[in-house]
CSV table of C-alpha atoms in Angstrom, one decimal:
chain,number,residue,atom,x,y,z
A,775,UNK,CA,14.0,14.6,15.6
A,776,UNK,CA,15.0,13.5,12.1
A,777,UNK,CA,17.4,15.0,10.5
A,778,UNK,CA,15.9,17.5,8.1
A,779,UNK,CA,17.9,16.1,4.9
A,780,UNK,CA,16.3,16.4,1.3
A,781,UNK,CA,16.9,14.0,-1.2
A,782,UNK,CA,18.2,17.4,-3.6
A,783,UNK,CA,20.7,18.3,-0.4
A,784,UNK,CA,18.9,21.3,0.3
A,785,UNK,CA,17.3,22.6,3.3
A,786,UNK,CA,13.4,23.5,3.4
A,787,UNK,CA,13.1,27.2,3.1
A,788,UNK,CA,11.2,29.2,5.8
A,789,UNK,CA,8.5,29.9,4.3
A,790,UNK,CA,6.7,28.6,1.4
A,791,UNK,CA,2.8,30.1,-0.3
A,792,UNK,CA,1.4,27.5,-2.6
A,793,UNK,CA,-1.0,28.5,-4.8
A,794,UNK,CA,-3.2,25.9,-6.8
A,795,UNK,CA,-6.4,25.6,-8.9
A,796,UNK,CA,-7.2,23.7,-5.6
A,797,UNK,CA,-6.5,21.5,-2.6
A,798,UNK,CA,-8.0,18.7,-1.6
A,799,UNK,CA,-7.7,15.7,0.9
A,800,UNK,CA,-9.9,13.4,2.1
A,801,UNK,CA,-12.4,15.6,4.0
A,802,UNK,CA,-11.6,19.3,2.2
A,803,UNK,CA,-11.9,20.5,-1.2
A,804,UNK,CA,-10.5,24.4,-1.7
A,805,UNK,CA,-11.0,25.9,-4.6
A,806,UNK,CA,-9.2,28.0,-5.3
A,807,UNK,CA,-6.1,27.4,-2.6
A,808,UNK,CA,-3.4,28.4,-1.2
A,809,UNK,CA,-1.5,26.9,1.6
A,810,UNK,CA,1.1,29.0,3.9
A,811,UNK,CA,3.8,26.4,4.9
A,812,UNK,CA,6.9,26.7,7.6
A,813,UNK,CA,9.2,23.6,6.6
A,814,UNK,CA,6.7,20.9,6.3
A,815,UNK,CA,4.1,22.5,8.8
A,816,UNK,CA,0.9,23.8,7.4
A,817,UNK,CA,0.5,27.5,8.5
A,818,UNK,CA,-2.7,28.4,7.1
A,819,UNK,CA,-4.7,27.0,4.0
A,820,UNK,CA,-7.7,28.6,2.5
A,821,UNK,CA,-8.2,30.9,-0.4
A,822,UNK,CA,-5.9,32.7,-1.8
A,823,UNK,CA,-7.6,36.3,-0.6
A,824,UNK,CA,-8.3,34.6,2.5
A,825,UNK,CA,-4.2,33.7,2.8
A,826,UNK,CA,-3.4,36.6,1.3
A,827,UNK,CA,0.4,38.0,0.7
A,828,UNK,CA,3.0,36.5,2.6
A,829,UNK,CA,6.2,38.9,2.5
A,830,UNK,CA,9.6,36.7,2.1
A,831,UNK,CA,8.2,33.6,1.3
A,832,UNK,CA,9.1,31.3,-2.0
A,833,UNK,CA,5.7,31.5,-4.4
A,834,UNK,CA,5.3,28.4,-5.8
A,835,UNK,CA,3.1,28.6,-8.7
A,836,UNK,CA,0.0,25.9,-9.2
A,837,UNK,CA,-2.6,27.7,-10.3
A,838,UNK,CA,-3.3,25.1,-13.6
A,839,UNK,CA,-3.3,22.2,-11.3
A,840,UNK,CA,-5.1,20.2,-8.0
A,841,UNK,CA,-2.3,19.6,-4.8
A,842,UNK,CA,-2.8,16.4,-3.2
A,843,UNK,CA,-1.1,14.8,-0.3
A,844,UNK,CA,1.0,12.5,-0.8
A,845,UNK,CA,-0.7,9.2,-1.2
A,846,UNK,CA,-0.8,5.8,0.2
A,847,UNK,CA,0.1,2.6,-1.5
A,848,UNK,CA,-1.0,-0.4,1.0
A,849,UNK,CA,-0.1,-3.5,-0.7
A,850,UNK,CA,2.6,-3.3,-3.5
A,851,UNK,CA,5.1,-6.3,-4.5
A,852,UNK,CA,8.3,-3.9,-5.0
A,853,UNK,CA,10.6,-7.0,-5.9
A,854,UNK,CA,8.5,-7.6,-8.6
A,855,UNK,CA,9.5,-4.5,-10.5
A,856,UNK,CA,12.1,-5.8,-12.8
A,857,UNK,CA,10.4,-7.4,-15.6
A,858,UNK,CA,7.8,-4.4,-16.2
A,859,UNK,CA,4.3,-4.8,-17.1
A,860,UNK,CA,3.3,-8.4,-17.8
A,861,UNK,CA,0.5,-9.7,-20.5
A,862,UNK,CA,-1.8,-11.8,-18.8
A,863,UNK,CA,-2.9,-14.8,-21.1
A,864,UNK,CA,-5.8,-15.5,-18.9
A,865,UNK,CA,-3.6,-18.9,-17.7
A,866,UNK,CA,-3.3,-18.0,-13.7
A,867,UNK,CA,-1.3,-21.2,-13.3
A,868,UNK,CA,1.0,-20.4,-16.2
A,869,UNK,CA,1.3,-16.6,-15.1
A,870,UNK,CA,2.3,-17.6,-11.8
A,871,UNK,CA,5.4,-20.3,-13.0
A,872,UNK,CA,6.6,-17.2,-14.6
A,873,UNK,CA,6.6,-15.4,-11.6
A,874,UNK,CA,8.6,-18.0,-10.0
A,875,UNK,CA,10.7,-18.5,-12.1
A,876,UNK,CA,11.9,-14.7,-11.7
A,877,UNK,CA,12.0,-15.2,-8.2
A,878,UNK,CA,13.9,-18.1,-8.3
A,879,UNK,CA,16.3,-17.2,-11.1
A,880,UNK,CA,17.1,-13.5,-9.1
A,881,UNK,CA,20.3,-12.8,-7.7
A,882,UNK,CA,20.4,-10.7,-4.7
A,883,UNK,CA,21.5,-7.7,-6.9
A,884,UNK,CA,18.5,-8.4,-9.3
A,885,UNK,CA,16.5,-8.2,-6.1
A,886,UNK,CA,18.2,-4.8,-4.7
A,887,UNK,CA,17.8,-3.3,-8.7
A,888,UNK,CA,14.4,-4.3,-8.4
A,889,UNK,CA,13.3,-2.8,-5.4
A,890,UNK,CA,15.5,0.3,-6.2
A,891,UNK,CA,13.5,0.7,-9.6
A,892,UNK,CA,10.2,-0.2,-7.3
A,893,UNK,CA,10.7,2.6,-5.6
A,894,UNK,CA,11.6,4.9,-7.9
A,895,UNK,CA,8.4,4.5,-9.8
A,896,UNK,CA,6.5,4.8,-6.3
A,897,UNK,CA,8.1,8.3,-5.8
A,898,UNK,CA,7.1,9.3,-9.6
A,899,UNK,CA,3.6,8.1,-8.8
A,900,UNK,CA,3.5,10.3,-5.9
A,901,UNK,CA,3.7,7.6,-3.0
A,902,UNK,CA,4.8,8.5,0.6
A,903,UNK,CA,4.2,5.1,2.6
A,904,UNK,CA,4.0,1.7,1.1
A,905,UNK,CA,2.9,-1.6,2.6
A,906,UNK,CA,5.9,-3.7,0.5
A,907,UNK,CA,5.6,-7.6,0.5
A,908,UNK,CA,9.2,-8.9,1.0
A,909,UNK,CA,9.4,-12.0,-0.7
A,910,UNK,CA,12.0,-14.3,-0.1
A,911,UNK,CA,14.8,-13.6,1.3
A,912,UNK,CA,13.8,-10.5,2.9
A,913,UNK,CA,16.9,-8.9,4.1
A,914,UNK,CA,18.1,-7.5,0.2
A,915,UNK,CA,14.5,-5.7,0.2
A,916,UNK,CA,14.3,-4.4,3.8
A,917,UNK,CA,17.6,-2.9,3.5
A,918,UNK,CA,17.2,-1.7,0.1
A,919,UNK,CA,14.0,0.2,0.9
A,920,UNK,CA,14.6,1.4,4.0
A,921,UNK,CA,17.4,3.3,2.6
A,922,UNK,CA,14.7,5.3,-0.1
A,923,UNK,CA,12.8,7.9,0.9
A,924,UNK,CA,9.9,5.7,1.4
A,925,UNK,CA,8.1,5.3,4.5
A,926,UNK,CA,5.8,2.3,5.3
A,927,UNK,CA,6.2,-1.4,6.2
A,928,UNK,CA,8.0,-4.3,4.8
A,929,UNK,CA,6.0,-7.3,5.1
A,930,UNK,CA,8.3,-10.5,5.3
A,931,UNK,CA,6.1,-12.9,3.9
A,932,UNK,CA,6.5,-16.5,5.0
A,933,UNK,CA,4.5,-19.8,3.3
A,934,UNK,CA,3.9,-23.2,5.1
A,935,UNK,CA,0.8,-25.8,5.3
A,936,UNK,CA,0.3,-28.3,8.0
A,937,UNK,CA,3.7,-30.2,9.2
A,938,UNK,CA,5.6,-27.2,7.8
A,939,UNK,CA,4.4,-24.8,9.9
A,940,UNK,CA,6.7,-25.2,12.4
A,941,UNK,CA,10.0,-24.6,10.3
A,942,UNK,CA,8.4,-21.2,9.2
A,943,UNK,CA,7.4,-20.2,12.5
A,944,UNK,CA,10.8,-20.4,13.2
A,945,UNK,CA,12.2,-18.5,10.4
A,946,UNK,CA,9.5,-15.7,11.2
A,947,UNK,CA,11.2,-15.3,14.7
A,948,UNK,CA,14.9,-15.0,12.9
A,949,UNK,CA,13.8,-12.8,10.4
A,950,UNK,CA,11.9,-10.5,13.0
A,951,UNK,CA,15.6,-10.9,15.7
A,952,UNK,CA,17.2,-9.9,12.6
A,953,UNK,CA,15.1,-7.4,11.1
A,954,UNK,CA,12.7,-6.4,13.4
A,955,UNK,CA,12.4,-2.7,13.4
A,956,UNK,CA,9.1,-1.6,14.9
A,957,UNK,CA,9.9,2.4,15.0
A,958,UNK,CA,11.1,4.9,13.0
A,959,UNK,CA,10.2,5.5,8.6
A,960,UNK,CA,10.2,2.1,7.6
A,961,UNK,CA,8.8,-0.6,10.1
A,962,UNK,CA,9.1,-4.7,10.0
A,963,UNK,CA,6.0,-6.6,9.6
A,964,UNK,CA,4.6,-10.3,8.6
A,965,UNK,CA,3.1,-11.9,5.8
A,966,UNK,CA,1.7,-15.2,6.0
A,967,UNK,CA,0.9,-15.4,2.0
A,968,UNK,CA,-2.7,-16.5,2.2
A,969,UNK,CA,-5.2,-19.0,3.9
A,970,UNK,CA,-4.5,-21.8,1.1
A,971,UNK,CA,-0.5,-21.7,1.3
A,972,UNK,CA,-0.3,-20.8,5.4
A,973,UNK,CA,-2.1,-23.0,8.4
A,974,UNK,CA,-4.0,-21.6,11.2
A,975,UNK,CA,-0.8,-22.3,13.8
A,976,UNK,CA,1.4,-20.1,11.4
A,977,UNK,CA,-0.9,-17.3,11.0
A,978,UNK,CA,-1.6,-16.9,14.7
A,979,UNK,CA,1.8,-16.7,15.1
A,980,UNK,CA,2.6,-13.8,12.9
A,981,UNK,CA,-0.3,-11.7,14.8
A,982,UNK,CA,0.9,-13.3,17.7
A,983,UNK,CA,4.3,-10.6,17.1
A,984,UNK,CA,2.1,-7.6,17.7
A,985,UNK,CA,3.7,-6.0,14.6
A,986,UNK,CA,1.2,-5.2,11.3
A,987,UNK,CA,0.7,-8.3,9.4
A,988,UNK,CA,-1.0,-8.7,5.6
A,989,UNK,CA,-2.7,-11.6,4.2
A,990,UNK,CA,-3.5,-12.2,0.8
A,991,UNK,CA,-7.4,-13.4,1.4
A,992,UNK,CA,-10.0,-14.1,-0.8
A,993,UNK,CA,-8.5,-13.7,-4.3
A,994,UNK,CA,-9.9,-16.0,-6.1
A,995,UNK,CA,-12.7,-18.6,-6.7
A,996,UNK,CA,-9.6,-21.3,-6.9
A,997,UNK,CA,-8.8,-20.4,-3.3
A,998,UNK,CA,-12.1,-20.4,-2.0
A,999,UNK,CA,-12.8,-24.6,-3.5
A,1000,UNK,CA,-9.0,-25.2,-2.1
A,1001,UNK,CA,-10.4,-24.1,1.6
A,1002,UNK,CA,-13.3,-26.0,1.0
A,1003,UNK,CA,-12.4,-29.4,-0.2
A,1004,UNK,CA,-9.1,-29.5,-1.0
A,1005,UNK,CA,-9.0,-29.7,-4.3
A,1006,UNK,CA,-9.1,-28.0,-7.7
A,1007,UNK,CA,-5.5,-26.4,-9.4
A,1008,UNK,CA,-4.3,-24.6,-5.9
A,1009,UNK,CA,-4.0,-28.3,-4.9
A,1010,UNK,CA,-2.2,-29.3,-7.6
A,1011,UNK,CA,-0.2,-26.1,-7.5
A,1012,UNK,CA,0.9,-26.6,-3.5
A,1013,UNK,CA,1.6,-30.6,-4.6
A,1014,UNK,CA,4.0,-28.7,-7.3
A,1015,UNK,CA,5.5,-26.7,-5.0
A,1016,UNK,CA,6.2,-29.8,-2.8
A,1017,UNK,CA,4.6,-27.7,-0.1
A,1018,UNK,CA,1.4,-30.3,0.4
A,1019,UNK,CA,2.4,-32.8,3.4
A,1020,UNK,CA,0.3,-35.4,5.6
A,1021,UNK,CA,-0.2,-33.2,8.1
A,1022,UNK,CA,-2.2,-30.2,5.7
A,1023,UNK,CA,-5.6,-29.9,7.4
A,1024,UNK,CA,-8.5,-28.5,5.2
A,1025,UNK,CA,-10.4,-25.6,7.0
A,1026,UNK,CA,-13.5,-26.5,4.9
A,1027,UNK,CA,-14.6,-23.3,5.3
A,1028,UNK,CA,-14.6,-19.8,3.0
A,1029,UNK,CA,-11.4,-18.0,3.4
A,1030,UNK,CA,-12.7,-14.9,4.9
A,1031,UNK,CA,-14.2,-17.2,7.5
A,1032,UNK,CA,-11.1,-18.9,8.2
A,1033,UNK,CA,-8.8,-16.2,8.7
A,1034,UNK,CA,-10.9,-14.1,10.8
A,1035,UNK,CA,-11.2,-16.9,12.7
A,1036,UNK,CA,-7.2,-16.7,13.3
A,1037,UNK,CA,-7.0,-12.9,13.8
A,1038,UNK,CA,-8.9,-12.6,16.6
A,1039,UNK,CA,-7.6,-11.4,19.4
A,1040,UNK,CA,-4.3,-10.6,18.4
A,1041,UNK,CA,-2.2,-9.3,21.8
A,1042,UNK,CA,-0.9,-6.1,21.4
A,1043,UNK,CA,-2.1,-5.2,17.6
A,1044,UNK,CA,-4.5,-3.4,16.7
A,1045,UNK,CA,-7.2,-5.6,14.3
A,1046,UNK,CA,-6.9,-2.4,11.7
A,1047,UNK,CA,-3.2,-3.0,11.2
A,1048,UNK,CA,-4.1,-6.6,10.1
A,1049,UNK,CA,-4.5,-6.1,6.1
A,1050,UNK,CA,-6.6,-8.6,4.3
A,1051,UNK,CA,-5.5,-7.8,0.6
A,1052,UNK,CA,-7.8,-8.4,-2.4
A,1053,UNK,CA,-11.0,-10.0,-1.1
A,1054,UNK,CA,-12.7,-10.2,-4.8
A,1055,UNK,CA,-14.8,-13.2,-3.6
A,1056,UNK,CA,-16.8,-12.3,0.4
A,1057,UNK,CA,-21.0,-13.5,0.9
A,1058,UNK,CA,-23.1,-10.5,1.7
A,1059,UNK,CA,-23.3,-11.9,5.2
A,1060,UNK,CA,-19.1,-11.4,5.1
A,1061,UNK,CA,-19.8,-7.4,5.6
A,1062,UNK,CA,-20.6,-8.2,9.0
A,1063,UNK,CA,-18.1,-10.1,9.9
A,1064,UNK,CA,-15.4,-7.7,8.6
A,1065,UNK,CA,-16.9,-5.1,10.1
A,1066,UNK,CA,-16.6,-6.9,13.6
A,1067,UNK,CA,-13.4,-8.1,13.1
A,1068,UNK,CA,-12.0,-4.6,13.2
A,1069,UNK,CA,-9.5,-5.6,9.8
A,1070,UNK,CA,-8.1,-3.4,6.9
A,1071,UNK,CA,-9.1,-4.4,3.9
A,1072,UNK,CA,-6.8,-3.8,0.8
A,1073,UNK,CA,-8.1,-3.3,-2.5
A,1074,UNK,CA,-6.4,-3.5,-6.1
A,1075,UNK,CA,-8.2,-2.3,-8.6
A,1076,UNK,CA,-5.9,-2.8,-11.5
A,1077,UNK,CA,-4.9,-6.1,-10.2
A,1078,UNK,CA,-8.1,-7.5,-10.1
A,1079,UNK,CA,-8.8,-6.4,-13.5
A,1080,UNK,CA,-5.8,-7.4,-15.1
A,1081,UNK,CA,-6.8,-11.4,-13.5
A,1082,UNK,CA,-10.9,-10.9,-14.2
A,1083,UNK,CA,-11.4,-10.8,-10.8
A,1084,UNK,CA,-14.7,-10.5,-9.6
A,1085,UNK,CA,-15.4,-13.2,-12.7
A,1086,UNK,CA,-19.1,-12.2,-12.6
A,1087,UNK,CA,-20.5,-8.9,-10.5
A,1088,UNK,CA,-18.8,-5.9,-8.9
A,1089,UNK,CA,-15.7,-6.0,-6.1
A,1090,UNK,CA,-18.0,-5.6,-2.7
A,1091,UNK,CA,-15.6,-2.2,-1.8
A,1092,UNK,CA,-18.5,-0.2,-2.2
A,1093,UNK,CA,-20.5,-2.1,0.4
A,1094,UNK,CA,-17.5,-2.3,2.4
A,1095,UNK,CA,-17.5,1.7,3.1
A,1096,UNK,CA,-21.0,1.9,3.5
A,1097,UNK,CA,-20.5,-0.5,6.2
A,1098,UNK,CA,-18.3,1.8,7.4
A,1099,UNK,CA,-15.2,-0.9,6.8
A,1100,UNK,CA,-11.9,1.3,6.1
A,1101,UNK,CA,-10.9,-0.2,2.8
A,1102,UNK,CA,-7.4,1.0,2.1
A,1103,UNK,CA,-5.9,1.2,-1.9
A,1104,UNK,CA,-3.2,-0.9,-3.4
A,1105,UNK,CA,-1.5,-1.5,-6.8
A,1106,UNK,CA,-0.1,-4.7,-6.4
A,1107,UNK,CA,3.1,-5.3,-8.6
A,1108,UNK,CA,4.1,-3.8,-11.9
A,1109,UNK,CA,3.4,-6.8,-13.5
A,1110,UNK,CA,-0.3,-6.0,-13.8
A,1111,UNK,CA,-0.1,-2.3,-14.4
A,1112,UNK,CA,-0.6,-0.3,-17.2
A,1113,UNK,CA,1.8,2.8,-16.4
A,1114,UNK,CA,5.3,1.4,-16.5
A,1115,UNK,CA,6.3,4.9,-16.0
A,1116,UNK,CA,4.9,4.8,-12.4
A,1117,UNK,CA,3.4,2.7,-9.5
A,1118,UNK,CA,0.6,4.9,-8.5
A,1119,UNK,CA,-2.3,5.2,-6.2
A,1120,UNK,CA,-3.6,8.1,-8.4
A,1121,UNK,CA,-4.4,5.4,-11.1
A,1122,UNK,CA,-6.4,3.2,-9.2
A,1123,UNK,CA,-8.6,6.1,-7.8
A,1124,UNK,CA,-8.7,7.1,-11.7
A,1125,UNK,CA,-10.2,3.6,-12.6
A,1126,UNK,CA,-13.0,3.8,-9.1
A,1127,UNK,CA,-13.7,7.1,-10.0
A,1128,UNK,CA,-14.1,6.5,-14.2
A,1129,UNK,CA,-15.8,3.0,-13.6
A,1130,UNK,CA,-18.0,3.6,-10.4
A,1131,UNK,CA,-18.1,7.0,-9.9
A,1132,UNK,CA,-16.4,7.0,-6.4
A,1133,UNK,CA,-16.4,10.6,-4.9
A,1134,UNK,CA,-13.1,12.6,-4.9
A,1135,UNK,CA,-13.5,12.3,-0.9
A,1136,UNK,CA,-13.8,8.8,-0.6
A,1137,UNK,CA,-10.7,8.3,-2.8
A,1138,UNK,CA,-9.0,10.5,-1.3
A,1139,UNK,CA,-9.3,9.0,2.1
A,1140,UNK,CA,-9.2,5.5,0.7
A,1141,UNK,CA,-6.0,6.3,-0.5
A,1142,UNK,CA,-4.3,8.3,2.3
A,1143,UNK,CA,-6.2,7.9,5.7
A,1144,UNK,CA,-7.5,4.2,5.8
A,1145,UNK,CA,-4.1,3.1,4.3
A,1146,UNK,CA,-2.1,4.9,6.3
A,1147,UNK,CA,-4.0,3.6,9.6
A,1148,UNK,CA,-3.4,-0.2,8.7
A,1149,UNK,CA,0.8,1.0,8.7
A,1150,UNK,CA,0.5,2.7,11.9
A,1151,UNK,CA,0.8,5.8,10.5
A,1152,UNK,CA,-2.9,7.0,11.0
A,1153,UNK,CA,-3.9,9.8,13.1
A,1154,UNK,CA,-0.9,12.5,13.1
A,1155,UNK,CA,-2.6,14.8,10.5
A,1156,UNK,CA,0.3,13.8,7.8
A,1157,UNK,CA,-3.2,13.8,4.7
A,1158,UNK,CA,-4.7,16.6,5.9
A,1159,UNK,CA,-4.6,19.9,4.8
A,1160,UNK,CA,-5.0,21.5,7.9
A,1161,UNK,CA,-3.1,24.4,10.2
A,1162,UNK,CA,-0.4,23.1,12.3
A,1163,UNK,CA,-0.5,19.6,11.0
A,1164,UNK,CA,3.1,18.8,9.9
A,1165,UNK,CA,1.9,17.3,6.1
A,1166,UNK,CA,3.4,13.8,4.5
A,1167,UNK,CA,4.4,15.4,1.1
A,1168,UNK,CA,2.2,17.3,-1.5
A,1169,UNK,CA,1.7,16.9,-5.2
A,1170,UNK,CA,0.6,18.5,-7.9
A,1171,UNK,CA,-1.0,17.1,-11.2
A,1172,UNK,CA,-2.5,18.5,-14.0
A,1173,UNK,CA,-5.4,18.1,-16.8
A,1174,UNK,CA,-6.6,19.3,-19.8
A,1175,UNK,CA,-8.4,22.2,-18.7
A,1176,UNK,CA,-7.1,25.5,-18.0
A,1177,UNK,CA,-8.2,25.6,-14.4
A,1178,UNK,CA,-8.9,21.7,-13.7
A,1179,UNK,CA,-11.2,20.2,-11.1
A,1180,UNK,CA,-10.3,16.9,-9.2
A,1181,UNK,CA,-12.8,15.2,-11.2
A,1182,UNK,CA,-10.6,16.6,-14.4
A,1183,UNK,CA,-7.7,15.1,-12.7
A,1184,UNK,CA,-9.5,11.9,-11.9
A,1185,UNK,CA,-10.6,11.6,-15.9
A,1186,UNK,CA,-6.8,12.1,-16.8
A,1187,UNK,CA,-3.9,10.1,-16.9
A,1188,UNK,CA,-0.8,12.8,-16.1
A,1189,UNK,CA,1.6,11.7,-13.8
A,1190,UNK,CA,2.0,13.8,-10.5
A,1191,UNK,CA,4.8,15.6,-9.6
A,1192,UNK,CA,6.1,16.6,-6.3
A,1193,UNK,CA,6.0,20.1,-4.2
A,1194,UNK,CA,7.0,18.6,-0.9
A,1195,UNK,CA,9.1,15.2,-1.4
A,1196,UNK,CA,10.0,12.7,0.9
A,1197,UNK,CA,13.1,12.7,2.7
A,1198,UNK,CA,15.4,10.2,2.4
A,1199,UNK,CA,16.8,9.3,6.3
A,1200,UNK,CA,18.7,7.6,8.1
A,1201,UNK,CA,16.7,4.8,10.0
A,1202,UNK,CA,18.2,5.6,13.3
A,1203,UNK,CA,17.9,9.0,13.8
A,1204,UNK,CA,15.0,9.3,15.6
A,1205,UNK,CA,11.8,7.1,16.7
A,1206,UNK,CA,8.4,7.6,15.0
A,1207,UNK,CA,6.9,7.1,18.7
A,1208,UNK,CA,3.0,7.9,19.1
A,1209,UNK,CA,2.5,12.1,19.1
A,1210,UNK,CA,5.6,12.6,17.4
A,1211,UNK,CA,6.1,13.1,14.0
A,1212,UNK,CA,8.9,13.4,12.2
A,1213,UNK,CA,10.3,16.2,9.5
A,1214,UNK,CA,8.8,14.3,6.8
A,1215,UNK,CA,10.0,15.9,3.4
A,1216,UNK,CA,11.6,18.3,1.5
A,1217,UNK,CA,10.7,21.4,-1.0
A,1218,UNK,CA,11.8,20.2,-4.6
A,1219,UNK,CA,14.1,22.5,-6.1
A,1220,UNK,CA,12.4,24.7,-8.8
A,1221,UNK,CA,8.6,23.7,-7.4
């Protein structure tokens, strides 16, 4: 087992009665709750006359606020996170030479401070696993995160177009020799970028590893003429980058096409733990061929507002779940956010919920289950506020009400706090092997 090691240095007390205006996860809603907990086991949750008096264990108090488990950020850029929040001048060409030029003007302690800060805003926005895209050079962020208290994967995220395939093929095997972890809190995975920076040859190979590999799909209209006819600014931007080459073959095809196409039937990986992140742009007739294809799709909500994306109707997320598609929550970098105080989950559910109306439920799974699925870290009860499951992390928010409702919660904008927190581990202590689960987090002194 993991060592049982909390971030404050103190050890999980025996027994712990939470009580809280209520508790809710993605298939539960208790109002009002209480949860009975033995280290980070669930012992019994229900009402508090239901739970009743527990002699000897630590009360902690929630009765003005909602406890949540700890939540689920799929796609996040945590390298990103040095600048801060980022005015978008409606210039996506222009907005994204600045973002090169921090990545190429970073040192590798700029990198380490700004995954360090990354994560420290994940942890105030009440994150437990995060699906982190390692940009170049991948071995400053993997390290750096996998010694936080995050769990999750680090996508290494790899570019090349026709006759460059082959050198980033190569580099994908190195970097996976090198940093390969496929067990334990924080896992190794690919990224080839997207369908108009990555050929069909060097996205095969990444699901080709059998470890869970994202791909930026779909983002925006400028993508989806690239793949067609290979032209328009992305053309001009991958002649830029010195990345276009003879050998660049244009699909000629929609994006979501194309990279199902090179998906299917990935050996030894599971088609949910294949993220395709954004998809602002799909056909109607797209549904379907999600739906078959078995994917995770990631949505940003912020993100896509901050760029305008859809430029003209609504993001198809809704149609997605209907179809019974397991669409999975992300916040992208800090650059587009609007809480530079946090990087949180809890705000994009805020914007479904204010904008569409999204169910509590929905958001809630969303935001723990379906996300925690494409990671491989579905199915072990860690989101579920039920007896004997051994729980992810719990926090507690707050509203403007005396006795708030989720829906309170979902209309404000207070930061979450933790009850439970994720430990902070050392990566070899123990593997995260299928039926086990590990001693995932600690009670926060003074909770």
């Amino acid at each position: 087992m993991l060592h049982n090691r909390g971030i404050t240095g103190g050890q999980i007390e025996s027994r712990v009665l939470i009580r809280a205006a209520s508790a809710v996860d993605q298939n539960t809603e208790i109002t009002p709750a209480a949860i009975l907990l033995e280290g980070d086991r669930i012992i019994q949750v229900g009402s508090p006359e239901a739970v009743g008096e527990v002699s000897g264990a630590r009360l902690v108090d929630a009765s003005n606020e909602i406890v949540l488990p700890g939540l689920v950020n799929s796609h996040a850029h945590l390298d990103l996170s040095g600048p801060g929040p980022m005015v978008y001048g409606g210039d996506f060409e222009q907005w994204l030479e600045a973002v090169l030029e921090i990545r190429w003007s970073s040192t590798e302690a700029d990198i380490v401070d700004a995954v360090m800060r990354g994560a420290e805003l994940s942890l105030a926005g009440g994150t437990v696993l995060v699906g982190d895209i390692s940009g170049m050079p991948h071995e400053p962020q993997f390290r750096t995160l996998r010694d936080t208290p995050l769990g999750g994967v680090s996508f290494q995220e790899f570019f090349g177009l026709g006759d460059f395939q082959a050198d980033a093929i190569e580099s994908m095997q190195k970097t996976l020799t090198d940093l390969g972890e496929t067990e334990g809190k924080l896992v190794c995975g690919l990224t080839p970028h997207a369908p108009y920076t990555c050929g069909s040859e060097l996205i095969q190979a990444a699901v080709g590893y059998g470890v869970p590999v994202a791909i930026h799909v779909s983002e925006s209209p400028e993508e989806i003429e690239f793949l067609a006819s290979g032209t328009g600014s992305f053309r001009k931007l991958s002649e830029h980058l010195k990345a276009w080459n003879d050998g660049v073959v244009i699909p000629g095809s929609h994006p979501v096409d194309f990279t199902t196409e090179q998906v299917k039937g990935a050996d030894g990986l599971p088609a949910s733990r294949i993220q395709m992140v954004h998809l602002n742009y799909i056909d109607p007739r797209h549904l379907d061929v999600l739906a078959e294809s078995g994917v995770t799709p990631v949505y940003c909500p912020r993100a896509s507002a901050y760029f305008g994306h859809p430029v003209s109707g609504e993001h198809p997320y809704r149609a997605m779940l209907e179809r019974g598609i397991p669409v999975a929550l992300g916040t992208d970098s800090l650059l587009c956010l609007d809480t530079p105080d946090r990087i949180s989950i809890l705000d994009e559910m805020r914007l479904l919920h204010d904008r569409d109306g999204t169910s509590p439920q929905v958001l809630m799974k969303m935001a723990t289950e379906n996300g925690a699925n494409s990671l491989g870290f579905g199915g072990r009860g860690l989101f579920e506020f039920k007896p004997e499951n051994r729980i992810a992390g719990i926090i507690r928010v707050g509203a403007e009400t005396r006795t708030p409702s989720i829906h309170d919660v979902l209309k404000g904008d207070a930061s979450p706090s933790w009850i439970l927190k994720p430990n902070q581990w050392d990566q070899g202590d123990s593997s995260s092997g299928e039926g086990q689960n590990p001693g995932w987090c600690s009670l926060v002194e003074g909770a």
